[in-house]
Amino acid sequence: MTFHETDGLKVLGLDGAAYEVLKSALLPLEKGRSSDTREALEAVAERTPAYPAFRWYVLSGILAKGELPRGVARYRSMQAEDGIPGRFSECHRFVQDGKPLPDDTPRFKVTGEGEQGSKVFEDYASVWKLAGGSRVYECEPRASGLVVDGLVKKHIGDDESCVLEVECEDARERVRFNSGLMVLGSTSEAARIRLSERFVPFRLVAHRDQFRLYVDGLTALHSPASRLGHVRRLRFGLLPGTERIDTNFLVSSLRLCWGAKARVDVEDLAPFAGFELHLNNLAIAWWQLGRPSRAAALFASALETHPRPEVLANFAAFVERAAEDLEVDEPPLGRGLAVVGLKLGEERAAQLRTIIRQKRRAVAISCQDVSVYFARAPHRVAHPVEVAKRLLSPRRYFEKNYWWAVRGVTFDLRYGETLAIVGNNGAGKSTLLRAIAGILDHEGTIVVNGNPRLLVMGLGIQEELSARDNIMLGCLYLGMRRRAILAQMDAILDFAGLTEFADVPYKYYSDGMKARLMFSVATSVEPDILLLDELLGAGDVTFRAKAMARMNRLLERSRAMIVVTHNLTFAREKAKRAVYMEKGRVVYYGEANRAVDLYLEAGAQEAGAQGRGDQYLLEEV
Amino acid sequence: MRRSLWPLVSRLAYSAEIIWQLSRSELVTRYFQRSLSYFWLALEPLLLAFTFFFLTLVLSGARAGAHPDYAEIFMGVVFWNWFRSTANAGMVSLLSAGGILKQVRFPPLLLFLSRMLTEAIAFTFSLALVLAVLLLAGRRPTVFWLAAPVGLGIQFLLSLALGAWLSMLGVFLRDSITIVNFGLGLLMYVSPIVYRVELVPARYRWLLVWNPFTALMRVYLNTLVDAAPIDNWGALWAWTAVAAVLLAGALWAVGKSKRKMYRFL
């Protein structure tokens, strides 16, 4: 799923350079190659401090370079900017359902040995722990909720020997740190981190009926919903029973706060100011990168933290446009839809659920008893004598003067499938395709769930115009916008190998150049439902290889495709099912190999009868 | 409100882009092959005007005063030529784009409108020449020139309506091309273009009421030649209403019949 770059920029609120860096940074980040990414992001963020989403990348960049004191100072200033101390001071007054803190204010208990430090305030504490050692921190907040902010960096080994445990009256949660992941114990869901490279900021929240773990501004994990009760105990350090194991290099800074308001709204749980916009931006970026499931999870997290109207609107738009790729029963999406129900009304949420169910499982194209007829002599239809004959005996006139190009065709094409239509010339293949594309009037029912686009060669080509002008015209006819065409112009010319001849009128081109240009234009769009009518076989051998590669890319990106082709190898390899047509009727509809075999058999029989040997068999090569 | 309007605005912008690009391509292809290229935009009306000037004033030996002068003839011919070329272009607009309409689902209306825009652009060059000729003929610009666009607007509306109907007729009934060409030729001679209404015998003048060009020419003569205000508002309103109804009907009919065109293209 893609949308125009300008739209993306608009939603992201970034300028072109910053957007490109963010986009190029996300993929290597996902693959763990983050150091270069961080450097680049830091540089961009320094230039564009107006984007709150970059603040965490700045921090990570600083820490990745090993500037620990500067990084910690920055982290603290970010917390101050976010008003966290003020929020928790206020929370203090609401502890225990609005009653003051009990006399026995929670105390820290530190056990074990190792380099460490801590600072305890009235309602929150900061602790840090460095390198190996068995130091363990414990406290008993006795609060209605708990927030733990942390920075963590860990090197190698000692998998899951370090944990953060929160024990409530009715539930318990354990976050395990290992060298590549933070794992939420109750669900075993993991957030990917690269502890060896940098500090990773995280926040664990225990509130109402759920534990939530936000990691690095990229991931939010949730425990199953159940009653938690008041927080009894928090423990950070070695896993019980592993005291003898050296934790190797665990560097951490934890800031523990407790006493969240009893009646706090869900939006108060945002880890830091602007977090929801950050998640929203990342969601859109992932969406643009073709990862809708990840985008859905991020959107859902954004909605749960602080659902501003624009985030809600973005989520709704995302669901509508990416519905084919979404599973309504996925927990993150379910949570997002629940928030939509809360904020925009259940009717809207139900509408979005319906869209997903319909599109995901929908039949992309359904043809039921489709027939197309043509007049044998269209120019005579309006002749007074013909009109009189038609009025006198409509049925007889029809039988005599019209013929069926397609008769009684029935098939379904589901999303994710490719359907080939094979058959001899004049079998009605292209006519059927045009009826599906909405160009041609027809009998029977054709239901199309989506926006089909018929790609044809040489659309609107004008001999007097240059390649540039013909590309503009051809792409306009295919439904592209002028700006998008201009953005793609050089790529199309380059693909056709006509950059040098871009301004030469088409009529002076060689046949090969013409074919290359026509193919390049025809394949420059990537619609949801692709209808192809013999687009293969343009140009010389070199260009054919390029053309086939582009065709394969089109195949991969389209959600559903019907291809009319005489290239039977293509039909066998790319199509799951096929329709074999003869004289306008379906001879076989089903498995592609079987359809091709039947077509070849029929061809061989006919050729044999006419003494042409096995010519048909050669077609398949 | 904003949500509901945006898709419409976006579609209109997209349509405008297409119309402009198609029209631009049409202008390029129409004049590309000629050595004088875009100069033909000005030369064509000049040659046409000369032909009528020669026929009406020289060959017919018309008396001064009884006939309009050459500036009037030129003006009338240019305005008529716009009407005629618009009708002709409309008639072939879909027929000539058969290759496109048979291959992709493309709004036929945009093809038609692009041809209309092409003719309008060509006409603007001619209009500039008309004003120049009027100045050369001693007509001084007056405030009444500003009212001339009223006539131009109504004429454009009528051209659109007629062109839209003809575009469909051209597809479904090829014979219409010949019939319409004959009809347009006839209409020109029964329009007060190369003669003034006063020359028509009184007992036949009522027939001119049914000719839209009578009302339009009166507007052009009043505003551009005689430096007088428009004095036939009733007729103008009536023709505006007729054009609007015809145009609405044509748009509806084009929309209804677009999938049937395939068989006839």
PDB file of N, CA, C and O in Angstrom, chain B residues 134-160:
ATOM      1  N   LEU B 134     -10.840  45.802 -35.639  1.00  0.00           N
ATOM      2  CA  LEU B 134     -11.837  46.824 -35.293  1.00  0.00           C
ATOM      3  C   LEU B 134     -11.149  48.167 -35.029  1.00  0.00           C
ATOM      4  O   LEU B 134     -11.640  49.225 -35.446  1.00  0.00           O
ATOM      5  N   LEU B 135     -10.027  48.121 -34.363  1.00  0.00           N
ATOM      6  CA  LEU B 135      -9.287  49.359 -34.086  1.00  0.00           C
ATOM      7  C   LEU B 135      -8.791  49.973 -35.387  1.00  0.00           C
ATOM      8  O   LEU B 135      -8.877  51.192 -35.593  1.00  0.00           O
ATOM      9  N   LEU B 136      -8.287  49.098 -36.270  1.00  0.00           N
ATOM     10  CA  LEU B 136      -7.799  49.597 -37.561  1.00  0.00           C
ATOM     11  C   LEU B 136      -8.924  50.204 -38.382  1.00  0.00           C
ATOM     12  O   LEU B 136      -8.698  51.134 -39.171  1.00  0.00           O
ATOM     13  N   ALA B 137     -10.123  49.664 -38.182  1.00  0.00           N
ATOM     14  CA  ALA B 137     -11.272  50.162 -38.948  1.00  0.00           C
ATOM     15  C   ALA B 137     -11.864  51.427 -38.341  1.00  0.00           C
ATOM     16  O   ALA B 137     -12.922  51.895 -38.776  1.00  0.00           O
ATOM     17  N   GLY B 138     -11.238  51.944 -37.323  1.00  0.00           N
ATOM     18  CA  GLY B 138     -11.679  53.206 -36.751  1.00  0.00           C
ATOM     19  C   GLY B 138     -12.586  53.088 -35.550  1.00  0.00           C
ATOM     20  O   GLY B 138     -13.044  54.092 -35.016  1.00  0.00           O
ATOM     21  N   ARG B 139     -12.869  51.861 -35.106  1.00  0.00           N
ATOM     22  CA  ARG B 139     -13.699  51.715 -33.898  1.00  0.00           C
ATOM     23  C   ARG B 139     -12.814  51.936 -32.673  1.00  0.00           C
ATOM     24  O   ARG B 139     -11.792  51.262 -32.533  1.00  0.00           O
ATOM     25  N   ARG B 140     -13.225  52.859 -31.863  1.00  0.00           N
ATOM     26  CA  ARG B 140     -12.467  53.117 -30.657  1.00  0.00           C
ATOM     27  C   ARG B 140     -13.005  52.236 -29.512  1.00  0.00           C
ATOM     28  O   ARG B 140     -14.209  52.009 -29.433  1.00  0.00           O
ATOM     29  N   PRO B 141     -12.107  51.764 -28.647  1.00  0.00           N
ATOM     30  CA  PRO B 141     -12.583  50.942 -27.519  1.00  0.00           C
ATOM     31  C   PRO B 141     -13.468  51.763 -26.589  1.00  0.00           C
ATOM     32  O   PRO B 141     -13.124  52.899 -26.267  1.00  0.00           O
ATOM     33  N   THR B 142     -14.593  51.195 -26.247  1.00  0.00           N
ATOM     34  CA  THR B 142     -15.499  51.873 -25.318  1.00  0.00           C
ATOM     35  C   THR B 142     -15.765  50.926 -24.154  1.00  0.00           C
ATOM     36  O   THR B 142     -15.382  49.753 -24.177  1.00  0.00           O
ATOM     37  N   VAL B 143     -16.470  51.480 -23.184  1.00  0.00           N
ATOM     38  CA  VAL B 143     -16.801  50.668 -22.010  1.00  0.00           C
ATOM     39  C   VAL B 143     -17.721  49.505 -22.401  1.00  0.00           C
ATOM     40  O   VAL B 143     -17.775  48.487 -21.708  1.00  0.00           O
ATOM     41  N   PHE B 144     -18.416  49.644 -23.526  1.00  0.00           N
ATOM     42  CA  PHE B 144     -19.341  48.579 -23.944  1.00  0.00           C
ATOM     43  C   PHE B 144     -18.610  47.318 -24.401  1.00  0.00           C
ATOM     44  O   PHE B 144     -19.201  46.252 -24.460  1.00  0.00           O
ATOM     45  N   TRP B 145     -17.324  47.481 -24.741  1.00  0.00           N
ATOM     46  CA  TRP B 145     -16.548  46.275 -25.113  1.00  0.00           C
ATOM     47  C   TRP B 145     -16.531  45.262 -23.960  1.00  0.00           C
ATOM     48  O   TRP B 145     -16.431  44.055 -24.184  1.00  0.00           O
ATOM     49  N   LEU B 146     -16.616  45.818 -22.753  1.00  0.00           N
ATOM     50  CA  LEU B 146     -16.564  44.930 -21.578  1.00  0.00           C
ATOM     51  C   LEU B 146     -17.784  44.009 -21.486  1.00  0.00           C
ATOM     52  O   LEU B 146     -17.761  43.010 -20.777  1.00  0.00           O
ATOM     53  N   ALA B 147     -18.848  44.384 -22.230  1.00  0.00           N
ATOM     54  CA  ALA B 147     -20.059  43.550 -22.177  1.00  0.00           C
ATOM     55  C   ALA B 147     -20.020  42.418 -23.196  1.00  0.00           C
ATOM     56  O   ALA B 147     -20.850  41.512 -23.152  1.00  0.00           O
ATOM     57  N   ALA B 148     -19.053  42.496 -24.108  1.00  0.00           N
ATOM     58  CA  ALA B 148     -18.982  41.461 -25.154  1.00  0.00           C
ATOM     59  C   ALA B 148     -18.841  40.038 -24.585  1.00  0.00           C
ATOM     60  O   ALA B 148     -19.421  39.089 -25.136  1.00  0.00           O
ATOM     61  N   PRO B 149     -18.089  39.841 -23.485  1.00  0.00           N
ATOM     62  CA  PRO B 149     -17.979  38.492 -22.927  1.00  0.00           C
ATOM     63  C   PRO B 149     -19.314  37.844 -22.563  1.00  0.00           C
ATOM     64  O   PRO B 149     -19.394  36.619 -22.477  1.00  0.00           O
ATOM     65  N   VAL B 150     -20.366  38.669 -22.390  1.00  0.00           N
ATOM     66  CA  VAL B 150     -21.677  38.065 -22.134  1.00  0.00           C
ATOM     67  C   VAL B 150     -22.067  37.191 -23.320  1.00  0.00           C
ATOM     68  O   VAL B 150     -22.478  36.036 -23.180  1.00  0.00           O
ATOM     69  N   GLY B 151     -21.904  37.784 -24.506  1.00  0.00           N
ATOM     70  CA  GLY B 151     -22.219  37.022 -25.717  1.00  0.00           C
ATOM     71  C   GLY B 151     -21.296  35.827 -25.892  1.00  0.00           C
ATOM     72  O   GLY B 151     -21.734  34.729 -26.252  1.00  0.00           O
ATOM     73  N   LEU B 152     -20.009  36.062 -25.607  1.00  0.00           N
ATOM     74  CA  LEU B 152     -19.048  34.968 -25.757  1.00  0.00           C
ATOM     75  C   LEU B 152     -19.389  33.810 -24.826  1.00  0.00           C
ATOM     76  O   LEU B 152     -19.293  32.641 -25.207  1.00  0.00           O
ATOM     77  N   GLY B 153     -19.774  34.162 -23.596  1.00  0.00           N
ATOM     78  CA  GLY B 153     -20.111  33.128 -22.615  1.00  0.00           C
ATOM     79  C   GLY B 153     -21.305  32.303 -23.063  1.00  0.00           C
ATOM     80  O   GLY B 153     -21.291  31.060 -22.993  1.00  0.00           O
ATOM     81  N   ILE B 154     -22.338  32.998 -23.542  1.00  0.00           N
ATOM     82  CA  ILE B 154     -23.541  32.276 -23.985  1.00  0.00           C
ATOM     83  C   ILE B 154     -23.223  31.426 -25.217  1.00  0.00           C
ATOM     84  O   ILE B 154     -23.678  30.285 -25.342  1.00  0.00           O
ATOM     85  N   GLN B 155     -22.398  31.989 -26.087  1.00  0.00           N
ATOM     86  CA  GLN B 155     -22.020  31.223 -27.282  1.00  0.00           C
ATOM     87  C   GLN B 155     -21.234  29.964 -26.893  1.00  0.00           C
ATOM     88  O   GLN B 155     -21.441  28.883 -27.453  1.00  0.00           O
ATOM     89  N   PHE B 156     -20.341  30.123 -25.911  1.00  0.00           N
ATOM     90  CA  PHE B 156     -19.554  28.963 -25.465  1.00  0.00           C
ATOM     91  C   PHE B 156     -20.468  27.897 -24.855  1.00  0.00           C
ATOM     92  O   PHE B 156     -20.314  26.694 -25.113  1.00  0.00           O
ATOM     93  N   LEU B 157     -21.445  28.368 -24.079  1.00  0.00           N
ATOM     94  CA  LEU B 157     -22.387  27.423 -23.462  1.00  0.00           C
ATOM     95  C   LEU B 157     -23.179  26.677 -24.538  1.00  0.00           C
ATOM     96  O   LEU B 157     -23.357  25.453 -24.474  1.00  0.00           O
ATOM     97  N   LEU B 158     -23.627  27.427 -25.536  1.00  0.00           N
ATOM     98  CA  LEU B 158     -24.369  26.800 -26.636  1.00  0.00           C
ATOM     99  C   LEU B 158     -23.486  25.813 -27.399  1.00  0.00           C
ATOM    100  O   LEU B 158     -23.919  24.717 -27.769  1.00  0.00           O
ATOM    101  N   SER B 159     -22.221  26.222 -27.605  1.00  0.00           N
ATOM    102  CA  SER B 159     -21.293  25.339 -28.325  1.00  0.00           C
ATOM    103  C   SER B 159     -21.076  24.055 -27.552  1.00  0.00           C
ATOM    104  O   SER B 159     -21.034  22.966 -28.131  1.00  0.00           O
ATOM    105  N   LEU B 160     -20.912  24.197 -26.237  1.00  0.00           N
ATOM    106  CA  LEU B 160     -20.715  23.006 -25.403  1.00  0.00           C
ATOM    107  C   LEU B 160     -21.912  22.069 -25.510  1.00  0.00           C
ATOM    108  O   LEU B 160     -21.757  20.847 -25.675  1.00  0.00           O
TER     109      LEU B 160
END
